[in-house]
CSV table of C-alpha atoms and ligand atoms in Angstrom, one decimal:
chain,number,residue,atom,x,y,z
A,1,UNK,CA,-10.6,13.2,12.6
A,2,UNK,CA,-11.4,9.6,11.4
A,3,UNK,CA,-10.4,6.9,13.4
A,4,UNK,CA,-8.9,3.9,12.3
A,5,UNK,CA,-10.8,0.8,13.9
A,6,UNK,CA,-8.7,-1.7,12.6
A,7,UNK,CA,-6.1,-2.6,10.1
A,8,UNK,CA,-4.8,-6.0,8.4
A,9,UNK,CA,-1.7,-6.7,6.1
A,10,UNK,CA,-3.2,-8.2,3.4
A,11,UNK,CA,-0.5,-9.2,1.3
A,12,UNK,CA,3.1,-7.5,0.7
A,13,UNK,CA,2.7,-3.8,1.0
A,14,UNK,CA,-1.0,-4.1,0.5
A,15,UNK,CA,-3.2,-3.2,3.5
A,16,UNK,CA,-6.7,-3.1,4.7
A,17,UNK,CA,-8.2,-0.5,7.0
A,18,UNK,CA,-11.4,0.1,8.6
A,19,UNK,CA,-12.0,3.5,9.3
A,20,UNK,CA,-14.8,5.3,11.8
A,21,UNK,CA,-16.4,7.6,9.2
A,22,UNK,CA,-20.8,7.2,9.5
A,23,UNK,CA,-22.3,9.8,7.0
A,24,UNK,CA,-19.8,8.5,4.4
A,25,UNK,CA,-20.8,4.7,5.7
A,26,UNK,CA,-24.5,5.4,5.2
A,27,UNK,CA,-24.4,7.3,1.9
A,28,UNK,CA,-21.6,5.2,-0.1
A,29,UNK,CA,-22.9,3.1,-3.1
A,30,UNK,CA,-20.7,0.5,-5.1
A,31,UNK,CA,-18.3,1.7,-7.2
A,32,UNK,CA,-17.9,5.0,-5.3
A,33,UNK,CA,-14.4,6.1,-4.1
A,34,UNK,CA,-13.1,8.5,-0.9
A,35,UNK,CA,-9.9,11.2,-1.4
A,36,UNK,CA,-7.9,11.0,2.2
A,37,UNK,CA,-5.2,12.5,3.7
A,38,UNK,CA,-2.9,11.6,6.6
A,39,UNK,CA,-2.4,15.2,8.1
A,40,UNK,CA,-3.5,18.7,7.2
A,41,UNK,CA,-0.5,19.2,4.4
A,42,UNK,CA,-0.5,15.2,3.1
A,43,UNK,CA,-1.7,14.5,-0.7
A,44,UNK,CA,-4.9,13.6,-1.2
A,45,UNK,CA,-5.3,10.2,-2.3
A,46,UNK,CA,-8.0,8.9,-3.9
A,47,UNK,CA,-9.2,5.1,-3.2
A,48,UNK,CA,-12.1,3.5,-4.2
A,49,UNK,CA,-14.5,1.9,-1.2
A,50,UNK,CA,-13.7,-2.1,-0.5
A,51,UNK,CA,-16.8,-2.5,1.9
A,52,UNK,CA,-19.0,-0.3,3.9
A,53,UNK,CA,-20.8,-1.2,7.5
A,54,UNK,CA,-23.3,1.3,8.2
A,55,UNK,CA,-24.8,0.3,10.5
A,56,UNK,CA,-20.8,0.4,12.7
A,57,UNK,CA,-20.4,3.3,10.4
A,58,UNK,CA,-17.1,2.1,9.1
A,59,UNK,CA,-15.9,2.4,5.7
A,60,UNK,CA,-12.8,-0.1,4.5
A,61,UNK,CA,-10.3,1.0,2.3
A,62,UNK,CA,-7.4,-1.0,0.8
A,63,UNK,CA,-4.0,0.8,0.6
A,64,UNK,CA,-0.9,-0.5,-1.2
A,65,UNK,CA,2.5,1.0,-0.6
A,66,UNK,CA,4.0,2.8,-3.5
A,67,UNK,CA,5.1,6.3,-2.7
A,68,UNK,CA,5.5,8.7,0.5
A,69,UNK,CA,1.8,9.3,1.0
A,70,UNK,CA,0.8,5.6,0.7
A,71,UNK,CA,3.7,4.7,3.1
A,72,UNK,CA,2.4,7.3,5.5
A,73,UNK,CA,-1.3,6.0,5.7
A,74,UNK,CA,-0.3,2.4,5.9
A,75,UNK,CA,2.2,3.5,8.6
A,76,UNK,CA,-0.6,4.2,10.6
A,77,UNK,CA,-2.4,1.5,13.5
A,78,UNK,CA,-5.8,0.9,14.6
A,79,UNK,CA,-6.2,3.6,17.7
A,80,UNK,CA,-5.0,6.5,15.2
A,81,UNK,CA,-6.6,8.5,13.1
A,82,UNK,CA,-6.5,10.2,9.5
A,83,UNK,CA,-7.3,13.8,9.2
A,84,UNK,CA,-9.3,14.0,5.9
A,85,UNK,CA,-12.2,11.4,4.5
A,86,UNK,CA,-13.8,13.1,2.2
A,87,UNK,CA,-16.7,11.1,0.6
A,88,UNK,CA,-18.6,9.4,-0.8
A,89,UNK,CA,-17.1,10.7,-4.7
A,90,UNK,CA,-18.0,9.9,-7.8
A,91,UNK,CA,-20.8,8.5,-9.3
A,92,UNK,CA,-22.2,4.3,-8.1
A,93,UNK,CA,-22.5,1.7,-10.5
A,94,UNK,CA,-24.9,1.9,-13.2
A,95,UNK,CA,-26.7,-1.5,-12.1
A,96,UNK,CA,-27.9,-0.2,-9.1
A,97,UNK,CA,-30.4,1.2,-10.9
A,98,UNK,CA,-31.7,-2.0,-11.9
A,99,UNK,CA,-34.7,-3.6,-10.4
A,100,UNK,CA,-34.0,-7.3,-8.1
A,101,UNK,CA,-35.9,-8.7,-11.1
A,102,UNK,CA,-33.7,-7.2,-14.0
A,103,UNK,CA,-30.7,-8.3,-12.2
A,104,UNK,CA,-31.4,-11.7,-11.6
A,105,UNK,CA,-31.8,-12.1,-15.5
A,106,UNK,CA,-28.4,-11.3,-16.3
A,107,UNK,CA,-24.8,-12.8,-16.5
A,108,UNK,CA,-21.9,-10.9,-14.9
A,109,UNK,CA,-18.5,-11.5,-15.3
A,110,UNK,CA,-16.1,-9.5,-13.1
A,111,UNK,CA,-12.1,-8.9,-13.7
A,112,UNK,CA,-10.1,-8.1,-10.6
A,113,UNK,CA,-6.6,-7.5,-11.2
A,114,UNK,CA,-4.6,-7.6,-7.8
A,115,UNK,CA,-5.4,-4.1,-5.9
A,116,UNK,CA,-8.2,-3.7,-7.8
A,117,UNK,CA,-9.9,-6.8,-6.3
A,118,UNK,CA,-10.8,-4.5,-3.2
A,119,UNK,CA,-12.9,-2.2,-5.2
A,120,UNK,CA,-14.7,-5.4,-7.0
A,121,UNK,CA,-16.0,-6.6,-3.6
A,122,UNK,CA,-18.7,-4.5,-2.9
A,123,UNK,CA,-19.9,-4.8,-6.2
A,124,UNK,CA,-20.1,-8.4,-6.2
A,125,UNK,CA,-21.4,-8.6,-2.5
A,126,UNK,CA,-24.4,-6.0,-3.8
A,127,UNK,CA,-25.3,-7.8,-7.0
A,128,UNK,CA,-25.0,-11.2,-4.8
A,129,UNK,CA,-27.7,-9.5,-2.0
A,130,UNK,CA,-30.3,-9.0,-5.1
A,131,UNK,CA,-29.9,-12.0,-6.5
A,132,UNK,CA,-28.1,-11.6,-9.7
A,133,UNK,CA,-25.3,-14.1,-10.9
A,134,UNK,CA,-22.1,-13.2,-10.6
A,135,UNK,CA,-18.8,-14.9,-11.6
A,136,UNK,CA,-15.3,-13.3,-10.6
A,137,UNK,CA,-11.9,-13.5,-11.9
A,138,UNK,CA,-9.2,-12.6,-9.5
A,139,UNK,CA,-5.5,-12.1,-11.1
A,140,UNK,CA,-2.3,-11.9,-9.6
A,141,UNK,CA,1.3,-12.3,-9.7
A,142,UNK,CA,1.8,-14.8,-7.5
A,143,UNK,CA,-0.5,-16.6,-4.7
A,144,UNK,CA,1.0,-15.1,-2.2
A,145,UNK,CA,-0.4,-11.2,-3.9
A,146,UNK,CA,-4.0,-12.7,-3.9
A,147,UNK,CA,-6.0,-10.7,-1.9
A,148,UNK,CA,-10.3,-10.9,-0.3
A,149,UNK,CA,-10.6,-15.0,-2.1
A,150,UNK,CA,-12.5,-15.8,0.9
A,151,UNK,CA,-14.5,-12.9,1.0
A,152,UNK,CA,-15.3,-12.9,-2.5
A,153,UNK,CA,-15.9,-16.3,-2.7
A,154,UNK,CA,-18.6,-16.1,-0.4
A,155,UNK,CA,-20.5,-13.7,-2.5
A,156,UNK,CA,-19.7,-14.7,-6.4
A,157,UNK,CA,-21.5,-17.7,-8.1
A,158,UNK,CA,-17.7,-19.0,-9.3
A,159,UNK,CA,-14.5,-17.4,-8.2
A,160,UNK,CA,-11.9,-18.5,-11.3
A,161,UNK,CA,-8.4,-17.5,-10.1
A,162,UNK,CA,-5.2,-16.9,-12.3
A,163,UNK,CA,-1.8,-16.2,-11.2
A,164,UNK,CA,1.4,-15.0,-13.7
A,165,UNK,CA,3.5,-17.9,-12.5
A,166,UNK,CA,1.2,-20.3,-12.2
A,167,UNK,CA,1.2,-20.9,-8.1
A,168,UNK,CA,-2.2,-20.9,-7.7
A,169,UNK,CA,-5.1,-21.4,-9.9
A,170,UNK,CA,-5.0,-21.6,-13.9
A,171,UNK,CA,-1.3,-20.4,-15.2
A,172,UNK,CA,-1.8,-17.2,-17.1
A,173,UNK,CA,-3.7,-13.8,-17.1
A,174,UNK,CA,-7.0,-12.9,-16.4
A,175,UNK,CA,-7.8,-12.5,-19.9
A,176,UNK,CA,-6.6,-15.8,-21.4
A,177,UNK,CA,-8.7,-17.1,-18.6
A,178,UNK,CA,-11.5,-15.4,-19.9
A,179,UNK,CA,-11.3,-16.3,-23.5
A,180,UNK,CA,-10.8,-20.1,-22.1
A,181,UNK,CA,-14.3,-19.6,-20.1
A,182,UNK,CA,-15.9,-18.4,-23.2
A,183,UNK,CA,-14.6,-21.2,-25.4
A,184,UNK,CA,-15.6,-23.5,-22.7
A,185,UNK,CA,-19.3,-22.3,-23.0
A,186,UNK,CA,-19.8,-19.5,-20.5
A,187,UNK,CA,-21.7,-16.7,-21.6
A,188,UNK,CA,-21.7,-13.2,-19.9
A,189,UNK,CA,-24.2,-10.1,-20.8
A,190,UNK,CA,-22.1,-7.4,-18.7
A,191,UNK,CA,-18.1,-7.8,-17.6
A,192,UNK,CA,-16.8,-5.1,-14.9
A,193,UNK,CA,-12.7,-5.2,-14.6
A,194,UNK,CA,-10.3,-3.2,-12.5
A,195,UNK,CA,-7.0,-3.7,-11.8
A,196,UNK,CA,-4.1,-2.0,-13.3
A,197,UNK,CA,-4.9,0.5,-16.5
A,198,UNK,CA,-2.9,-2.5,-18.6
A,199,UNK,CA,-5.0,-5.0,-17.8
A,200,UNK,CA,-8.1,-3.4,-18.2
A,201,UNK,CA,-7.3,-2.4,-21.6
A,202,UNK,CA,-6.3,-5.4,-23.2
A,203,UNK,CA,-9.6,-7.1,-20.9
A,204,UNK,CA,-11.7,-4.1,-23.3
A,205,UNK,CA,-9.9,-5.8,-26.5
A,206,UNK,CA,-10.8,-9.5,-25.6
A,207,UNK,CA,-14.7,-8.4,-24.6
A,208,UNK,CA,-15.1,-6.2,-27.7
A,209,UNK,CA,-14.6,-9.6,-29.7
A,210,UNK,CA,-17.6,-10.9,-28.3
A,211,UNK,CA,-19.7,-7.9,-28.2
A,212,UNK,CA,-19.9,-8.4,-24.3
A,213,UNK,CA,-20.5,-4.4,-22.8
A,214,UNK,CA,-17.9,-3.6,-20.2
A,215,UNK,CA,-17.1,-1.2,-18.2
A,216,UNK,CA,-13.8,-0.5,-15.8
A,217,UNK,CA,-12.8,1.6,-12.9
A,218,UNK,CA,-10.8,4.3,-13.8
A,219,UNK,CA,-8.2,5.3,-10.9
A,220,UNK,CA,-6.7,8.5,-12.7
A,221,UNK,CA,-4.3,11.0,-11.0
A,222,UNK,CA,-6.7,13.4,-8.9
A,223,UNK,CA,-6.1,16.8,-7.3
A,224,UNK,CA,-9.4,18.7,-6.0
A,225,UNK,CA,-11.6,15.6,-6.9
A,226,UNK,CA,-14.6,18.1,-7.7
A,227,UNK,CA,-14.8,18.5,-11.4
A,228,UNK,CA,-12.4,22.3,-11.0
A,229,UNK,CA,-8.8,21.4,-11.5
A,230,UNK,CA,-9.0,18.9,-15.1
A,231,UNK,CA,-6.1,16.5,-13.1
A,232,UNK,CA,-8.2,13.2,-13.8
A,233,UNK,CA,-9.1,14.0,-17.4
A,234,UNK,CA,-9.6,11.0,-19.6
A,235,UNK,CA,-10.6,10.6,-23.9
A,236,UNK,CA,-14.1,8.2,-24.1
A,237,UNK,CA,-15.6,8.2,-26.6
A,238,UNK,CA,-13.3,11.3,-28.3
A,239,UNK,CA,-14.9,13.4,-25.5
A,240,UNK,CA,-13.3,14.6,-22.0
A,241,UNK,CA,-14.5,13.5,-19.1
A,242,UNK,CA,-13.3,14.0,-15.8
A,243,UNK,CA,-13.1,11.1,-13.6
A,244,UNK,CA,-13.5,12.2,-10.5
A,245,UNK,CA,-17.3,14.1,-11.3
A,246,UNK,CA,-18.2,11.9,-13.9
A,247,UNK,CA,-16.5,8.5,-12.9
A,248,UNK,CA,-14.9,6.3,-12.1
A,249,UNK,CA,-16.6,3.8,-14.2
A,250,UNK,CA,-16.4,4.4,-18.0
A,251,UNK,CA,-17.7,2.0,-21.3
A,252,UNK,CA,-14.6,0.2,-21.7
A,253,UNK,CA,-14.7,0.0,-25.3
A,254,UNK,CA,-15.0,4.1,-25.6
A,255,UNK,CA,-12.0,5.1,-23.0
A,256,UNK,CA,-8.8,5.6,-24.8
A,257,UNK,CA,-6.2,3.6,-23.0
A,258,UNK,CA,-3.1,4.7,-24.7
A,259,UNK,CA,-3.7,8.4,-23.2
A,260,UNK,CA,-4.5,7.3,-20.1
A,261,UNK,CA,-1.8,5.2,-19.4
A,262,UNK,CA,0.7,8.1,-20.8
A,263,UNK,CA,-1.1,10.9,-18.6
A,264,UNK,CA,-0.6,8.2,-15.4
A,265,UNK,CA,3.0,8.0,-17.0
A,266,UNK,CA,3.8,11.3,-16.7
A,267,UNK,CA,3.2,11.4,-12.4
A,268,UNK,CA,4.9,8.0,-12.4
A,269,UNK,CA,6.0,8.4,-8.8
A,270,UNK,CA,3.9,9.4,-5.8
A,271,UNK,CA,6.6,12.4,-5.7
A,272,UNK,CA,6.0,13.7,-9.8
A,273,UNK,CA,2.3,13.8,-8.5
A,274,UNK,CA,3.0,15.4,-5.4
A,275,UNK,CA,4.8,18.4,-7.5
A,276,UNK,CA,2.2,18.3,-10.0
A,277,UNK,CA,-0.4,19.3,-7.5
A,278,UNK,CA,1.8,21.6,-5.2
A,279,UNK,CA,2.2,23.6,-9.2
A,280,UNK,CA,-2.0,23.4,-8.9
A,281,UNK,CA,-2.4,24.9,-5.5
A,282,UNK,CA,0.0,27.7,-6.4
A,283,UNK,CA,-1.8,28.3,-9.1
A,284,UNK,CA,-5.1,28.3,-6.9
A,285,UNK,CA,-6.7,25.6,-9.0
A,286,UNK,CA,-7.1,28.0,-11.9
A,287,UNK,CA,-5.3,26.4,-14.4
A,288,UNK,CA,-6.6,22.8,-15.9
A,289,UNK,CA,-3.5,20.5,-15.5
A,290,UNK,CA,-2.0,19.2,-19.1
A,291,UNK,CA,-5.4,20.5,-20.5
A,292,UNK,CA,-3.6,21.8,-23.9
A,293,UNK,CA,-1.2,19.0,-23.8
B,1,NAD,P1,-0.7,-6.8,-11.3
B,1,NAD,O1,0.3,-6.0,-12.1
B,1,NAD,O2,-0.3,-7.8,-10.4
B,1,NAD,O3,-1.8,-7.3,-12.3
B,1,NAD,C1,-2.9,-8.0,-11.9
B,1,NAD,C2,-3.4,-8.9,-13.0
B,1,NAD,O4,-3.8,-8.1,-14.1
B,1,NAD,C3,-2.3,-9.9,-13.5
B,1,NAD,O5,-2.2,-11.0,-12.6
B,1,NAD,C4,-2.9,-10.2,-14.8
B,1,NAD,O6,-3.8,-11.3,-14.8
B,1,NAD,C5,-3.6,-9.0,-15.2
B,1,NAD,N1,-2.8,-8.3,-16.3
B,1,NAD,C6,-1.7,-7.5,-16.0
B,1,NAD,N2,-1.2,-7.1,-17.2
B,1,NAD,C7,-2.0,-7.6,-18.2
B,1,NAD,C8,-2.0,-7.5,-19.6
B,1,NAD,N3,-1.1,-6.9,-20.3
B,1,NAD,N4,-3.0,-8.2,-20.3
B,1,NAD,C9,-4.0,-8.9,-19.6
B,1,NAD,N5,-4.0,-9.0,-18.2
B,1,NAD,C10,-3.0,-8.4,-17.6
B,1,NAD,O7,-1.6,-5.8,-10.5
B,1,NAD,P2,-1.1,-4.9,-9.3
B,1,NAD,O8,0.4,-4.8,-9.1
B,1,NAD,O9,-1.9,-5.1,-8.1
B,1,NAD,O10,-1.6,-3.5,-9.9
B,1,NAD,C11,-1.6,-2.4,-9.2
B,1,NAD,C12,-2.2,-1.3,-10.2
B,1,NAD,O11,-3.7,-1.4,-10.1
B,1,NAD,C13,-1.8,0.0,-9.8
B,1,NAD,O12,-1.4,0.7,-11.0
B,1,NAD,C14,-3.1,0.6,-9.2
B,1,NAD,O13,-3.1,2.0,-9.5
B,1,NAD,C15,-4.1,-0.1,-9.9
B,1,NAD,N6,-5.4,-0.1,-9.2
B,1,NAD,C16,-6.5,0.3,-9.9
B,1,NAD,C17,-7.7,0.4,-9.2
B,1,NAD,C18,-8.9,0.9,-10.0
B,1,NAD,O14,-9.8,1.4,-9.4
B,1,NAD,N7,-8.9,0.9,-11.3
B,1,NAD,C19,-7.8,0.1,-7.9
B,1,NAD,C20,-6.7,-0.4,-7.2
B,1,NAD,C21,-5.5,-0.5,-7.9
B,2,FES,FE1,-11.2,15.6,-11.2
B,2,FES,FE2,-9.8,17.7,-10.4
B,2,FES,S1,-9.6,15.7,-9.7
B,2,FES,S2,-11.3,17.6,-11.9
C-alpha cells in the first residue's frame, strides 16, 4: 500500500497528492509517468510525475476529476492509501543526458496547457538546478484553472501566462502568445509542450514555422503500460510506437495528431476505456487493441 501524505485542491476538480512511495522517489527522472490504482479491481491510470522528494520518498501526482476512477483517487485524504504505484514508466527527457555545460548554452521554451502544467514542473525545476535557461508559458481557461505559478515561477527564467478569457495574464492561447514572444525578439533552440493533445498540436504547427525542435508529452489511453497490449499506440514519423515503452515524449513535428486525437476519441469517457480494457483482460492481453483499425 502507498500512503497518501498529503493532498491539496488545486483548482476545480484538479488535485495534488503526495504519496509515500521511496524506490519510485529515488529512481524517477523528469518526464517519467506512474500507472495507479485505487483498489485491487480499479483502472489503471496513468499520470505523469509533478515532483519527486527522495530524500522523504514521496512522489506527487496531480489528478483532475473526469470519470469514476479519477473521482475515486481524488476522493481519497491524506492518512489513506492507494493500492498500486507502479513506477517509474516510460522513458526521462532527452536533456538529461546533457552535460551542465551544454545546457546552460541553450534556450528553452516550455508550453503548459492547464493539467499538463504539473508534468512541466519537474522539468523546469531540473533544467533550472543545472543552470540552463528556461522560459514557461502556462495556459488556461480562466485564472481561477491556473495551477503551480508560484512554484514554477520560482524555477523558470520568465513565467508568461495566458488565459482564454483574458482574466489573467495576456488574453488568448498559449500559442498566439508564443508567436507574439517571437515577433517581440525571443529566440528558443528547444520548446517542450503538454497540455491537452489540441493544444499540443496546433503548438507543433506554430514551432515548425520557425524551425524550433519540439517535443510534447503524450498522455495516450494505456492498459498493461509494458509495451504487450498496443492500447497507447501512436503514428511518428509513419512508424508505431507505443507510448508507454517508448514514451511519453515524442518529436512534435513527427507525431500524427489527427490519429491521436481520434484513438483518444474513441474511449472518450473514463467508462468507454474502462470496457475497452475489461475486452483486454478477457482476452488475456493477447490481442493488440484497434491494432488493424
Ligand atoms: P485547457 O482545455 O484548459 O487548455 C489549456 C490551454 O491550452 C488553453 O488555455 C490554451 O492556451 C491551450 N489550447 C487549447 N486549445 C488550443 C488550440 N486549439 N490551439 C492552441 N492552444 C490551445 O486544458 P485542460 O482542460 O486542463 O486540459 C486537460 C487535458 O490535458 C486533458 O485532455 C488531459 O488528458 C490532458 N493532459 C495531458 C497531459 C500530458 O501529459 N500530455 C498531462 C495532463 C493532462
Ligand atoms: Fe502501452 Fe499497453 S499500455 S502497450
Amino acid at each position: 500500500m502507498y500512503p497518501i501524505l498529503e493532498k491539496r485542491r488545486l483548482a476545480e476538480g484538479i488535485y495534488l497528492m503526495k504519496i509515500l512511495a521511496p524506490r519510485v522517489a529515488r529512481s524517477a527522472r523528469p518526464g517519467q509517468f506512474v500507472i495507479v490504482r485505487t483498489d485491487e479491481r480499479g483502472e489503471r491510470i496513468p499520470l505523469t510525475v509533478a515532483d519527486y522528494d527522495p530524500a522523504q520518498g514521496s512522489v506527487t501526482i496531480v489528478t483532475q476529476t473526469i470519470g469514476v476512477s479519477t473521482r475515486r483517487i481524488c476522493s481519497l485524504d491524506a492518512g489513506q492509501s492507494l493500492a498500486d504505484f507502479a513506477g517509474p514508466l516510460g522513458r526521462p527527457s532527452e536533456f538529461i543526458a546533457l552535460s551542465d555545460e551544454e545546457l546552460r548554452g541553450k534556450r528553452f521554451v516550455f508550453i503548459a496547457g492547464g493539467v499538463g502544467t504539473a508534468p512541466v514542473y519537474p522539468q523546469v525545476k531540473w533544467l533550472h538546478e543545472h543552470g540552463a535557461q528556461v522560459d514557461v508559458i502556462i495556459g488556461a481557461k480562466t485564472r481561477d484553472m491556473l495551477i503551480f505559478t508560484d512554484a514554477m515561477r520560482a524555477v523558470a527564467t520568465n513565467l508568461y501566462i495566458a488565459t482564454d478569457d483574458g482574466s489573467e495574464g495576456f488574453h488568448g492561447l498559449v500559442t498566439q502568445l508564443l508567436e507574439k514572444l517571437i515577433a517581440e525578439g525571443k529566440r528558443y533552440d528547444e520548446c517542450v509542450a503538454i497540455g491537452p493533445m489540441i493544444m499540443m498540436k496546433f503548438v507543433a504547427l506554430t514551432t515548425k514555422k520557425y524551425a524550433l525542435r519540439t517535443t510534447v508529452s503524450l498522455n495516450a489511453l494505456m492498459v498493461d503500460g509494458t509495451g504487450m497490449c498496443g492500447a497507447c499506440r501512436v503514428t511518428v514519423g509513419g512508424k508505431t510506437r507505443f507510448t508507454c515503452v517508448e514514451g511519453p515524449e515524442f518529436d512534435a513535428h513527427e507525431v500524427d495528431f489527427d490519429e491521436a486525437m481520434r484513438r483518444q476519441g474513441m474511449y472518450r469517457s473514463e467508462e468507454q476505456r474502462r470496457a475497452a480494457i475489461e475486452a483486454e483482460r478477457a482476452a488475456g492481453h493477447k490481442c493488440r487493441i484497434g491494432l488493424d483499425q
